[in-house]
């Protein structure tokens, strides 16, 4: 009987996520109307249903009372956070908010399955981050100087990245971490937001070759520091954000393809020259990517276990608590997508990718409507940073590309990754407030124009008739 109930809850979970993904994709590019409002409310309900069936299944399998307390905490956050935001930001982009809560819920569920203490810590970090940084939208919408500080963003970003050379620690082959007492931070997670602000600011007016060259030098310095820290995943992320943002801002194909070909040549040369010394950990990842099963006992163990987990889980998955995701090294961070697919199923994995795409296009729809070039560039750069990170993570765990070591935003375990994703989300909500303000200003301008036009027509009528037309009573 218990098995039947557990199986039924698992299938309900799959159906709920399928329906949520359908609503997410069908809502891209549409403005507020009664249908969209209904879809948003339905999405919130589906998130609550997903949480119930997920934690119900986990409790049936693991019988841990901590699971109930984590569920109640997550349920409270999911219900009361939007209500709180309704008070302060009633005009925010609510589809982005729904997607954030959806990703966050999946992350907490997976971590709860792997280790309850990690899930509790992740929940607390997320809850504190959502409250702590909730001032950002109003700051972004009110502070006019934000678009004129391109040089400051670059200097602060470089300083934060360079900190690891003095107080950094080495984790997983990369020296891009800072340890302050019990807290370990990854500066590059936060610098990517400063980097997006820098690009948006420097490209807001001048897109000449000289200015693009200056931006390329600044971007190259960020990338070189990350390479020196052996954080090649972060370096690749920063480079792609720079390349695509410049291409979108200038619409110059030479910049895009020239930069891409040039970097491919440089990377190939450096890899050939330093693959046995400086980039030894990259060589390991390349071997694991090309022939994981030939090196299954060593270099290819992680990616092999990831592929086994995704493959054996199939479309339906084993069910929460029934698989072996702990066999995958770093199943809670870099390879969390494999853990999701193994137990929740490939269908939920595919739906997760579709919702990630929806998140990107909802934000892109916002970017296209922004009037000022800085706001448009900022939205594009932030969304590219987010989506490229998603692609690098999922591409790495599925062997589509070599593993880069980047996390899956909102889902992977880690305070730096979660907090930086929350900050990025609030930046997008700040741009939503700016757009709402622009709409109100445009409507007011149209109203004044119409009033002026009516007055002119009335004056013209008076001139023609020679007397004032009194209204008939």
CSV table of C-alpha atoms in Angstrom, one decimal:
chain,number,residue,atom,x,y,z
A,1,UNK,CA,0.0,0.0,0.0
A,2,UNK,CA,2.8,2.4,0.9
A,3,UNK,CA,4.5,1.7,-2.4
A,4,UNK,CA,1.3,2.5,-4.3
A,5,UNK,CA,0.8,5.8,-2.4
A,6,UNK,CA,4.5,6.8,-3.0
A,7,UNK,CA,4.3,5.9,-6.7
A,8,UNK,CA,1.0,7.9,-7.1
A,9,UNK,CA,2.6,11.0,-5.4
A,10,UNK,CA,5.6,10.6,-7.7
A,11,UNK,CA,3.4,10.6,-10.8
A,12,UNK,CA,1.4,13.6,-9.5
A,13,UNK,CA,4.7,15.5,-9.0
A,14,UNK,CA,5.6,14.8,-12.7
A,15,UNK,CA,2.2,16.0,-13.9
A,16,UNK,CA,2.4,19.1,-11.8
A,17,UNK,CA,5.8,20.1,-13.2
A,18,UNK,CA,4.7,19.3,-16.8
A,19,UNK,CA,1.7,21.6,-16.4
A,20,UNK,CA,3.9,24.3,-14.8
A,21,UNK,CA,6.4,24.2,-17.7
A,22,UNK,CA,3.5,24.5,-20.2
A,23,UNK,CA,2.2,27.6,-18.4
A,24,UNK,CA,5.7,29.0,-18.3
A,25,UNK,CA,6.2,28.6,-22.0
A,26,UNK,CA,2.7,29.8,-23.0
A,27,UNK,CA,3.2,33.0,-21.1
A,28,UNK,CA,6.3,34.3,-22.8
A,29,UNK,CA,5.9,37.7,-24.5
A,30,UNK,CA,2.4,38.5,-23.2
A,31,UNK,CA,1.6,41.5,-21.1
A,32,UNK,CA,-0.8,41.6,-18.2
A,33,UNK,CA,-4.4,40.6,-18.9
A,34,UNK,CA,-7.0,38.4,-17.2
A,35,UNK,CA,-5.5,35.2,-18.7
A,36,UNK,CA,-2.0,36.0,-17.6
A,37,UNK,CA,-3.1,36.9,-14.1
A,38,UNK,CA,-4.9,33.5,-13.9
A,39,UNK,CA,-1.8,31.7,-15.2
A,40,UNK,CA,0.4,33.4,-12.6
A,41,UNK,CA,-2.0,32.4,-9.8
A,42,UNK,CA,-2.2,28.8,-11.1
A,43,UNK,CA,1.6,28.6,-11.2
A,44,UNK,CA,1.8,29.6,-7.5
A,45,UNK,CA,-0.8,26.9,-6.7
A,46,UNK,CA,1.2,24.3,-8.7
A,47,UNK,CA,4.4,25.2,-6.8
A,48,UNK,CA,2.6,24.5,-3.5
A,49,UNK,CA,1.2,21.2,-4.9
A,50,UNK,CA,4.7,20.2,-6.1
A,51,UNK,CA,6.1,20.9,-2.6
A,52,UNK,CA,3.5,18.8,-0.9
A,53,UNK,CA,3.9,15.7,-3.1
A,54,UNK,CA,7.7,16.0,-3.0
A,55,UNK,CA,8.0,16.2,0.7
A,56,UNK,CA,5.3,13.7,1.2
A,57,UNK,CA,7.2,11.2,-0.9
A,58,UNK,CA,10.5,12.0,0.9
A,59,UNK,CA,8.9,11.5,4.3
A,60,UNK,CA,7.4,8.1,3.3
A,61,UNK,CA,10.8,7.0,2.2
A,62,UNK,CA,13.2,8.5,4.8
A,63,UNK,CA,10.9,8.9,7.8
A,64,UNK,CA,12.8,11.9,9.1
A,65,UNK,CA,10.9,14.5,11.2
A,66,UNK,CA,13.3,17.2,9.9
A,67,UNK,CA,11.7,16.8,6.5
A,68,UNK,CA,8.4,18.0,7.9
A,69,UNK,CA,10.0,21.1,9.5
A,70,UNK,CA,11.8,22.0,6.3
A,71,UNK,CA,8.5,21.6,4.3
A,72,UNK,CA,6.6,23.8,6.7
A,73,UNK,CA,9.3,26.5,6.5
A,74,UNK,CA,9.4,26.4,2.7
A,75,UNK,CA,5.6,26.4,2.5
A,76,UNK,CA,5.5,29.5,4.7
A,77,UNK,CA,8.1,31.3,2.5
A,78,UNK,CA,6.2,30.4,-0.7
A,79,UNK,CA,3.0,31.8,0.7
A,80,UNK,CA,4.1,34.9,2.6
A,81,UNK,CA,7.0,36.1,0.5
A,82,UNK,CA,4.7,37.1,-2.5
A,83,UNK,CA,2.3,38.7,-0.1
A,84,UNK,CA,5.1,40.8,1.4
A,85,UNK,CA,6.3,41.8,-2.1
A,86,UNK,CA,2.7,42.8,-3.0
A,87,UNK,CA,3.0,45.5,-0.3
A,88,UNK,CA,6.3,47.0,-1.5
A,89,UNK,CA,6.4,46.0,-5.2
A,90,UNK,CA,2.9,45.4,-6.6
A,91,UNK,CA,4.1,46.1,-10.2
A,92,UNK,CA,7.0,43.5,-10.1
A,93,UNK,CA,7.4,40.8,-12.8
A,94,UNK,CA,5.4,38.0,-11.1
A,95,UNK,CA,6.3,35.3,-13.6
A,96,UNK,CA,10.0,35.8,-12.7
A,97,UNK,CA,9.0,35.5,-9.0
A,98,UNK,CA,7.1,32.3,-9.7
A,99,UNK,CA,10.1,30.8,-11.5
A,100,UNK,CA,12.5,31.8,-8.7
A,101,UNK,CA,10.2,30.0,-6.2
A,102,UNK,CA,9.9,27.0,-8.5
A,103,UNK,CA,13.7,26.6,-8.9
A,104,UNK,CA,14.3,27.3,-5.2
A,105,UNK,CA,11.7,24.6,-4.2
A,106,UNK,CA,13.3,22.0,-6.5
A,107,UNK,CA,16.7,22.8,-5.0
A,108,UNK,CA,15.5,22.4,-1.4
A,109,UNK,CA,13.7,19.1,-2.2
A,110,UNK,CA,16.9,17.7,-3.8
A,111,UNK,CA,19.1,18.8,-0.9
A,112,UNK,CA,16.6,17.5,1.6
A,113,UNK,CA,16.9,14.1,-0.2
A,114,UNK,CA,20.7,14.2,-0.1
A,115,UNK,CA,21.2,15.7,3.4
A,116,UNK,CA,18.7,17.5,5.6
A,117,UNK,CA,21.3,19.8,7.2
A,118,UNK,CA,22.3,21.1,3.8
A,119,UNK,CA,18.6,21.7,2.9
A,120,UNK,CA,18.0,23.6,6.1
A,121,UNK,CA,21.2,25.8,5.6
A,122,UNK,CA,20.2,26.5,2.0
A,123,UNK,CA,16.7,27.5,3.0
A,124,UNK,CA,18.0,29.9,5.7
A,125,UNK,CA,20.5,31.5,3.3
A,126,UNK,CA,17.8,31.9,0.7
A,127,UNK,CA,15.2,33.3,3.1
A,128,UNK,CA,17.7,35.8,4.5
A,129,UNK,CA,18.9,36.8,1.0
A,130,UNK,CA,15.3,37.4,-0.2
A,131,UNK,CA,14.7,39.7,2.7
A,132,UNK,CA,18.1,41.3,3.0
A,133,UNK,CA,18.4,42.3,-0.7
A,134,UNK,CA,14.7,43.3,-1.1
A,135,UNK,CA,15.7,47.0,-1.2
A,136,UNK,CA,17.6,46.6,-4.5
A,137,UNK,CA,14.6,47.1,-6.9
A,138,UNK,CA,13.8,50.5,-5.4
A,139,UNK,CA,17.5,51.4,-5.3
A,140,UNK,CA,17.9,50.6,-8.9
A,141,UNK,CA,14.8,52.4,-10.0
A,142,UNK,CA,15.5,55.6,-8.0
A,143,UNK,CA,19.3,55.9,-8.1
A,144,UNK,CA,20.2,57.8,-11.4
A,145,UNK,CA,24.0,57.5,-10.9
A,146,UNK,CA,23.9,53.8,-11.4
A,147,UNK,CA,24.4,54.0,-15.2
A,148,UNK,CA,27.4,56.4,-15.0
A,149,UNK,CA,29.8,54.2,-12.8
A,150,UNK,CA,31.2,51.9,-15.4
A,151,UNK,CA,34.8,52.4,-14.4
A,152,UNK,CA,33.9,52.0,-10.7
A,153,UNK,CA,32.3,48.7,-11.4
A,154,UNK,CA,35.4,47.5,-13.2
A,155,UNK,CA,37.8,48.5,-10.5
A,156,UNK,CA,35.7,47.0,-7.7
A,157,UNK,CA,35.2,43.8,-9.7
A,158,UNK,CA,38.9,43.4,-10.3
A,159,UNK,CA,39.7,44.1,-6.6
A,160,UNK,CA,37.2,41.5,-5.5
A,161,UNK,CA,38.6,38.9,-7.9
A,162,UNK,CA,42.2,39.7,-6.9
A,163,UNK,CA,41.4,39.2,-3.2
A,164,UNK,CA,41.8,35.5,-3.6
A,165,UNK,CA,45.5,35.9,-4.3
A,166,UNK,CA,45.9,37.2,-0.7
A,167,UNK,CA,43.3,35.5,1.4
A,168,UNK,CA,42.1,32.8,-1.0
A,169,UNK,CA,41.9,29.0,-0.5
A,170,UNK,CA,42.0,26.2,-3.1
A,171,UNK,CA,38.9,24.1,-3.6
A,172,UNK,CA,38.4,21.4,-6.3
A,173,UNK,CA,41.5,22.6,-8.3
A,174,UNK,CA,40.5,26.3,-8.4
A,175,UNK,CA,41.9,29.1,-6.1
A,176,UNK,CA,38.8,31.3,-6.4
A,177,UNK,CA,37.4,31.0,-2.9
A,178,UNK,CA,37.8,33.3,0.2
A,179,UNK,CA,37.5,31.8,3.7
A,180,UNK,CA,36.5,34.2,6.5
A,181,UNK,CA,36.1,32.1,9.7
A,182,UNK,CA,33.4,29.5,9.0
A,183,UNK,CA,32.2,31.3,5.9
A,184,UNK,CA,33.5,30.5,2.4
A,185,UNK,CA,32.7,32.8,-0.4
A,186,UNK,CA,33.3,32.8,-4.2
A,187,UNK,CA,33.8,36.4,-5.3
A,188,UNK,CA,33.3,35.7,-9.0
A,189,UNK,CA,29.6,34.9,-8.3
A,190,UNK,CA,29.1,38.5,-7.2
A,191,UNK,CA,31.5,40.1,-9.6
A,192,UNK,CA,29.5,38.8,-12.6
A,193,UNK,CA,26.8,41.2,-11.6
A,194,UNK,CA,29.2,44.1,-11.4
A,195,UNK,CA,30.6,43.0,-14.7
A,196,UNK,CA,27.2,43.2,-16.3
A,197,UNK,CA,26.7,46.7,-14.9
A,198,UNK,CA,30.1,47.7,-16.2
A,199,UNK,CA,29.3,46.5,-19.8
A,200,UNK,CA,25.9,48.2,-19.7
A,201,UNK,CA,27.3,51.5,-18.5
A,202,UNK,CA,30.3,51.6,-21.0
A,203,UNK,CA,28.1,50.7,-23.9
A,204,UNK,CA,25.2,53.0,-23.1
A,205,UNK,CA,26.2,55.7,-25.6
A,206,UNK,CA,29.5,55.0,-27.3
A,207,UNK,CA,29.8,51.8,-29.5
A,208,UNK,CA,32.8,52.9,-31.5
A,209,UNK,CA,35.7,50.6,-32.2
A,210,UNK,CA,37.9,52.5,-29.7
A,211,UNK,CA,35.4,52.2,-26.9
A,212,UNK,CA,34.7,48.5,-27.7
A,213,UNK,CA,38.5,47.9,-27.6
A,214,UNK,CA,38.7,49.6,-24.1
A,215,UNK,CA,35.8,47.3,-22.9
A,216,UNK,CA,37.6,44.3,-24.4
A,217,UNK,CA,40.7,45.2,-22.4
A,218,UNK,CA,38.7,45.5,-19.2
A,219,UNK,CA,36.9,42.2,-19.9
A,220,UNK,CA,40.2,40.5,-20.8
A,221,UNK,CA,41.6,41.6,-17.4
A,222,UNK,CA,38.7,39.9,-15.6
A,223,UNK,CA,39.1,36.8,-17.7
A,224,UNK,CA,42.9,36.6,-17.1
A,225,UNK,CA,42.5,36.9,-13.3
A,226,UNK,CA,40.0,34.0,-13.4
A,227,UNK,CA,42.3,32.0,-15.5
A,228,UNK,CA,45.1,32.7,-13.0
A,229,UNK,CA,42.8,31.4,-10.3
A,230,UNK,CA,42.2,28.3,-12.5
A,231,UNK,CA,38.5,29.1,-12.6
A,232,UNK,CA,38.1,28.4,-16.3
A,233,UNK,CA,34.4,27.9,-16.1
A,234,UNK,CA,34.1,31.4,-14.7
A,235,UNK,CA,36.5,32.8,-17.3
A,236,UNK,CA,34.5,31.2,-20.1
A,237,UNK,CA,31.3,32.7,-18.6
A,238,UNK,CA,32.7,36.2,-18.4
A,239,UNK,CA,34.0,36.0,-22.0
A,240,UNK,CA,30.7,34.9,-23.5
A,241,UNK,CA,28.8,37.5,-21.6
A,242,UNK,CA,31.2,40.2,-22.9
A,243,UNK,CA,31.1,38.8,-26.5
A,244,UNK,CA,27.3,38.5,-26.8
A,245,UNK,CA,26.5,41.7,-25.0
A,246,UNK,CA,28.9,43.7,-27.3
A,247,UNK,CA,27.4,42.0,-30.3
A,248,UNK,CA,23.8,42.9,-29.3
A,249,UNK,CA,24.8,46.5,-28.4
A,250,UNK,CA,26.7,47.1,-31.6
A,251,UNK,CA,25.1,44.7,-34.0
A,252,UNK,CA,28.6,44.1,-35.5
A,253,UNK,CA,29.2,40.5,-36.6
A,254,UNK,CA,33.0,41.2,-37.0
A,255,UNK,CA,33.3,41.8,-33.2
A,256,UNK,CA,31.5,38.6,-32.5
A,257,UNK,CA,33.1,36.1,-34.9
A,258,UNK,CA,36.5,37.8,-34.6
A,259,UNK,CA,36.5,37.6,-30.9
A,260,UNK,CA,35.3,34.0,-30.9
A,261,UNK,CA,37.9,32.8,-33.4
A,262,UNK,CA,40.7,34.7,-31.7
A,263,UNK,CA,39.9,33.2,-28.3
A,264,UNK,CA,39.6,29.7,-29.7
A,265,UNK,CA,43.1,30.0,-31.2
A,266,UNK,CA,44.6,31.5,-27.9
A,267,UNK,CA,42.9,28.8,-25.8
A,268,UNK,CA,44.2,26.0,-28.1
A,269,UNK,CA,47.8,27.4,-27.9
A,270,UNK,CA,47.7,27.8,-24.1
A,271,UNK,CA,46.3,24.3,-23.6
A,272,UNK,CA,49.0,22.7,-25.8
A,273,UNK,CA,51.7,24.6,-24.0
A,274,UNK,CA,50.6,24.4,-20.3
A,275,UNK,CA,48.2,21.4,-20.2
A,276,UNK,CA,50.6,19.3,-18.1
A,277,UNK,CA,51.4,22.0,-15.6
A,278,UNK,CA,49.2,25.0,-15.0
A,279,UNK,CA,46.0,23.5,-16.6
A,280,UNK,CA,46.5,19.9,-15.4
A,281,UNK,CA,43.0,19.9,-13.9
A,282,UNK,CA,41.6,21.0,-17.2
A,283,UNK,CA,43.3,18.2,-18.9
A,284,UNK,CA,41.6,15.8,-16.5
A,285,UNK,CA,38.2,17.3,-17.4
A,286,UNK,CA,39.0,17.0,-21.1
A,287,UNK,CA,39.9,13.3,-20.7
A,288,UNK,CA,36.8,12.7,-18.7
A,289,UNK,CA,34.7,14.4,-21.3
A,290,UNK,CA,36.1,12.7,-24.4
A,291,UNK,CA,36.3,9.1,-23.0
A,292,UNK,CA,34.7,9.0,-19.6
A,293,UNK,CA,34.2,5.2,-19.5
A,294,UNK,CA,37.8,4.6,-20.5
A,295,UNK,CA,38.9,6.4,-17.3
A,296,UNK,CA,35.9,5.4,-15.2
A,297,UNK,CA,38.1,4.5,-12.1
A,298,UNK,CA,39.8,7.9,-12.1
A,299,UNK,CA,39.3,11.0,-14.3
A,300,UNK,CA,36.0,9.8,-15.8
A,301,UNK,CA,34.3,8.6,-12.6
A,302,UNK,CA,32.3,11.7,-11.9
A,303,UNK,CA,30.8,12.2,-15.4
A,304,UNK,CA,30.3,8.4,-15.8
A,305,UNK,CA,28.3,8.3,-12.6
A,306,UNK,CA,26.3,11.3,-13.8
A,307,UNK,CA,25.5,9.6,-17.0
A,308,UNK,CA,24.6,6.4,-15.2
A,309,UNK,CA,22.2,8.3,-12.9
A,310,UNK,CA,20.5,10.2,-15.8
A,311,UNK,CA,20.3,7.1,-17.9
A,312,UNK,CA,19.0,4.6,-15.3
A,313,UNK,CA,16.5,7.2,-14.0
A,314,UNK,CA,14.9,7.3,-17.4
A,315,UNK,CA,12.0,9.6,-18.2
A,316,UNK,CA,10.1,8.7,-15.0
A,317,UNK,CA,12.9,8.4,-12.4
A,318,UNK,CA,13.3,6.0,-9.5
A,319,UNK,CA,11.3,8.3,-7.2
A,320,UNK,CA,12.7,10.4,-4.4
A,321,UNK,CA,14.7,8.4,-1.9
A,322,UNK,CA,15.0,5.4,-4.2
A,323,UNK,CA,18.0,6.2,-6.3
A,324,UNK,CA,21.7,6.5,-5.6
A,325,UNK,CA,22.5,10.2,-6.3
A,326,UNK,CA,25.1,10.2,-3.5
A,327,UNK,CA,27.3,8.0,-5.8
A,328,UNK,CA,27.9,11.1,-7.9
A,329,UNK,CA,30.7,13.3,-6.6
A,330,UNK,CA,29.4,16.9,-5.8
A,331,UNK,CA,25.8,15.7,-6.5
A,332,UNK,CA,24.6,18.7,-4.4
A,333,UNK,CA,26.5,21.4,-6.3
A,334,UNK,CA,27.9,21.0,-9.8
A,335,UNK,CA,26.0,17.8,-10.6
A,336,UNK,CA,22.7,18.6,-9.0
A,337,UNK,CA,20.9,18.2,-12.3
A,338,UNK,CA,22.0,14.6,-12.5
A,339,UNK,CA,20.5,14.0,-9.0
A,340,UNK,CA,17.2,15.6,-10.2
A,341,UNK,CA,17.0,13.4,-13.3
A,342,UNK,CA,17.9,10.2,-11.5
A,343,UNK,CA,15.1,10.3,-8.9
A,344,UNK,CA,12.6,12.8,-10.3
A,345,UNK,CA,13.0,11.7,-13.9
A,346,UNK,CA,14.1,13.0,-17.2
A,347,UNK,CA,10.7,14.5,-17.8
A,348,UNK,CA,11.1,16.8,-14.9
A,349,UNK,CA,14.7,17.5,-16.0
A,350,UNK,CA,13.5,18.5,-19.5
A,351,UNK,CA,10.7,20.7,-17.9
A,352,UNK,CA,13.3,22.3,-15.7
A,353,UNK,CA,15.3,23.3,-18.8
A,354,UNK,CA,12.1,24.7,-20.4
A,355,UNK,CA,11.3,26.8,-17.4
A,356,UNK,CA,14.9,28.1,-17.5
A,357,UNK,CA,14.3,29.1,-21.1
A,358,UNK,CA,11.1,30.8,-20.0
A,359,UNK,CA,12.9,32.7,-17.3
A,360,UNK,CA,15.3,34.0,-19.9
A,361,UNK,CA,12.7,35.0,-22.5
A,362,UNK,CA,10.4,36.7,-19.9
A,363,UNK,CA,13.4,38.8,-18.9
A,364,UNK,CA,14.3,39.4,-22.6
A,365,UNK,CA,10.8,40.6,-23.3
A,366,UNK,CA,11.3,43.1,-20.5
A,367,UNK,CA,14.7,44.2,-22.0
A,368,UNK,CA,13.2,44.8,-25.4
A,369,UNK,CA,10.7,47.2,-23.9
A,370,UNK,CA,13.2,49.4,-22.0
A,371,UNK,CA,13.6,52.9,-23.4
A,372,UNK,CA,17.1,53.8,-22.1
A,373,UNK,CA,20.1,52.0,-23.6
A,374,UNK,CA,21.7,51.4,-20.2
A,375,UNK,CA,18.7,49.5,-18.9
A,376,UNK,CA,18.4,47.5,-22.0
A,377,UNK,CA,22.1,46.5,-22.0
A,378,UNK,CA,21.9,45.7,-18.3
A,379,UNK,CA,18.9,43.4,-18.6
A,380,UNK,CA,20.6,41.6,-21.6
A,381,UNK,CA,24.0,41.2,-19.8
A,382,UNK,CA,22.3,39.9,-16.6
A,383,UNK,CA,20.1,37.4,-18.5
A,384,UNK,CA,23.1,36.2,-20.5
A,385,UNK,CA,25.1,35.7,-17.4
A,386,UNK,CA,22.3,33.7,-15.9
A,387,UNK,CA,21.4,31.6,-19.0
A,388,UNK,CA,25.0,30.9,-20.0
A,389,UNK,CA,25.7,29.6,-16.5
A,390,UNK,CA,22.6,27.3,-16.8
A,391,UNK,CA,23.9,26.0,-20.2
A,392,UNK,CA,27.4,25.4,-18.9
A,393,UNK,CA,26.1,23.5,-15.9
A,394,UNK,CA,23.6,21.3,-17.7
A,395,UNK,CA,25.9,20.8,-20.7
A,396,UNK,CA,28.7,19.7,-18.4
A,397,UNK,CA,26.7,17.1,-16.4
A,398,UNK,CA,25.2,15.6,-19.6
A,399,UNK,CA,28.6,15.4,-21.4
A,400,UNK,CA,27.5,17.9,-24.1
A,401,UNK,CA,30.5,20.0,-23.2
A,402,UNK,CA,33.4,19.5,-20.7
A,403,UNK,CA,32.5,20.0,-17.1
A,404,UNK,CA,33.2,23.7,-16.1
A,405,UNK,CA,32.5,23.6,-12.4
A,406,UNK,CA,29.8,26.3,-12.5
A,407,UNK,CA,26.6,25.8,-10.4
A,408,UNK,CA,23.0,25.7,-11.4
A,409,UNK,CA,21.4,29.0,-10.2
A,410,UNK,CA,18.8,28.9,-7.4
A,411,UNK,CA,19.1,25.1,-7.2
A,412,UNK,CA,22.8,24.1,-6.5
A,413,UNK,CA,23.9,24.0,-2.9
A,414,UNK,CA,26.1,27.0,-1.9
A,415,UNK,CA,25.5,30.4,-0.4
A,416,UNK,CA,27.5,32.4,-2.9
A,417,UNK,CA,25.6,30.9,-5.9
A,418,UNK,CA,22.2,31.4,-4.3
A,419,UNK,CA,22.8,34.9,-3.0
A,420,UNK,CA,24.2,36.1,-6.3
A,421,UNK,CA,21.2,34.6,-8.1
A,422,UNK,CA,18.9,36.4,-5.8
A,423,UNK,CA,20.7,39.7,-6.4
A,424,UNK,CA,20.5,39.2,-10.1
A,425,UNK,CA,16.7,38.5,-9.8
A,426,UNK,CA,16.2,41.7,-7.8
A,427,UNK,CA,18.1,43.7,-10.4
A,428,UNK,CA,15.6,42.4,-13.0
A,429,UNK,CA,12.8,43.4,-10.8
A,430,UNK,CA,14.3,46.9,-10.4
A,431,UNK,CA,14.2,47.2,-14.2
A,432,UNK,CA,10.6,46.1,-14.1
A,433,UNK,CA,9.8,49.1,-11.8
A,434,UNK,CA,11.7,51.4,-14.2
A,435,UNK,CA,9.6,50.1,-17.1
A,436,UNK,CA,6.4,50.6,-15.1
A,437,UNK,CA,7.5,54.2,-14.4
A,438,UNK,CA,8.2,54.8,-18.1
A,439,UNK,CA,4.8,53.5,-19.0
A,440,UNK,CA,3.1,55.9,-16.6
A,441,UNK,CA,5.2,58.8,-17.9
A,442,UNK,CA,4.2,57.9,-21.5
A,443,UNK,CA,0.5,57.7,-20.5
A,444,UNK,CA,0.8,61.1,-18.7
A,445,UNK,CA,2.5,62.6,-21.8
A,446,UNK,CA,-0.3,61.2,-24.1
A,447,UNK,CA,-3.0,62.6,-21.8
A,448,UNK,CA,-1.4,66.0,-21.8
A,449,UNK,CA,-1.0,65.9,-25.6
A,450,UNK,CA,-4.7,64.9,-26.0
A,451,UNK,CA,-5.8,67.7,-23.7
A,452,UNK,CA,-3.6,70.2,-25.6
A,453,UNK,CA,-5.1,68.9,-28.9
A,454,UNK,CA,-8.6,69.3,-27.6
A,455,UNK,CA,-7.9,72.9,-26.5
A,456,UNK,CA,-6.5,73.7,-29.9
A,457,UNK,CA,-9.6,72.2,-31.6
A,458,UNK,CA,-11.9,74.2,-29.3
A,459,UNK,CA,-10.0,77.5,-30.0
A,460,UNK,CA,-10.1,76.8,-33.7
A,461,UNK,CA,-13.9,76.2,-33.5
A,462,UNK,CA,-14.3,79.6,-31.6
A,463,UNK,CA,-12.3,81.4,-34.2
A,464,UNK,CA,-14.5,80.0,-37.0
A,465,UNK,CA,-17.8,80.7,-35.4
A,466,UNK,CA,-16.8,84.0,-33.7
A,467,UNK,CA,-18.6,83.0,-30.5
A,468,UNK,CA,-18.4,80.5,-27.7
A,469,UNK,CA,-20.6,77.5,-28.1
A,470,UNK,CA,-22.6,77.0,-24.9
A,471,UNK,CA,-23.5,73.5,-24.0
A,472,UNK,CA,-27.2,72.6,-24.5
A,473,UNK,CA,-29.0,71.9,-21.2
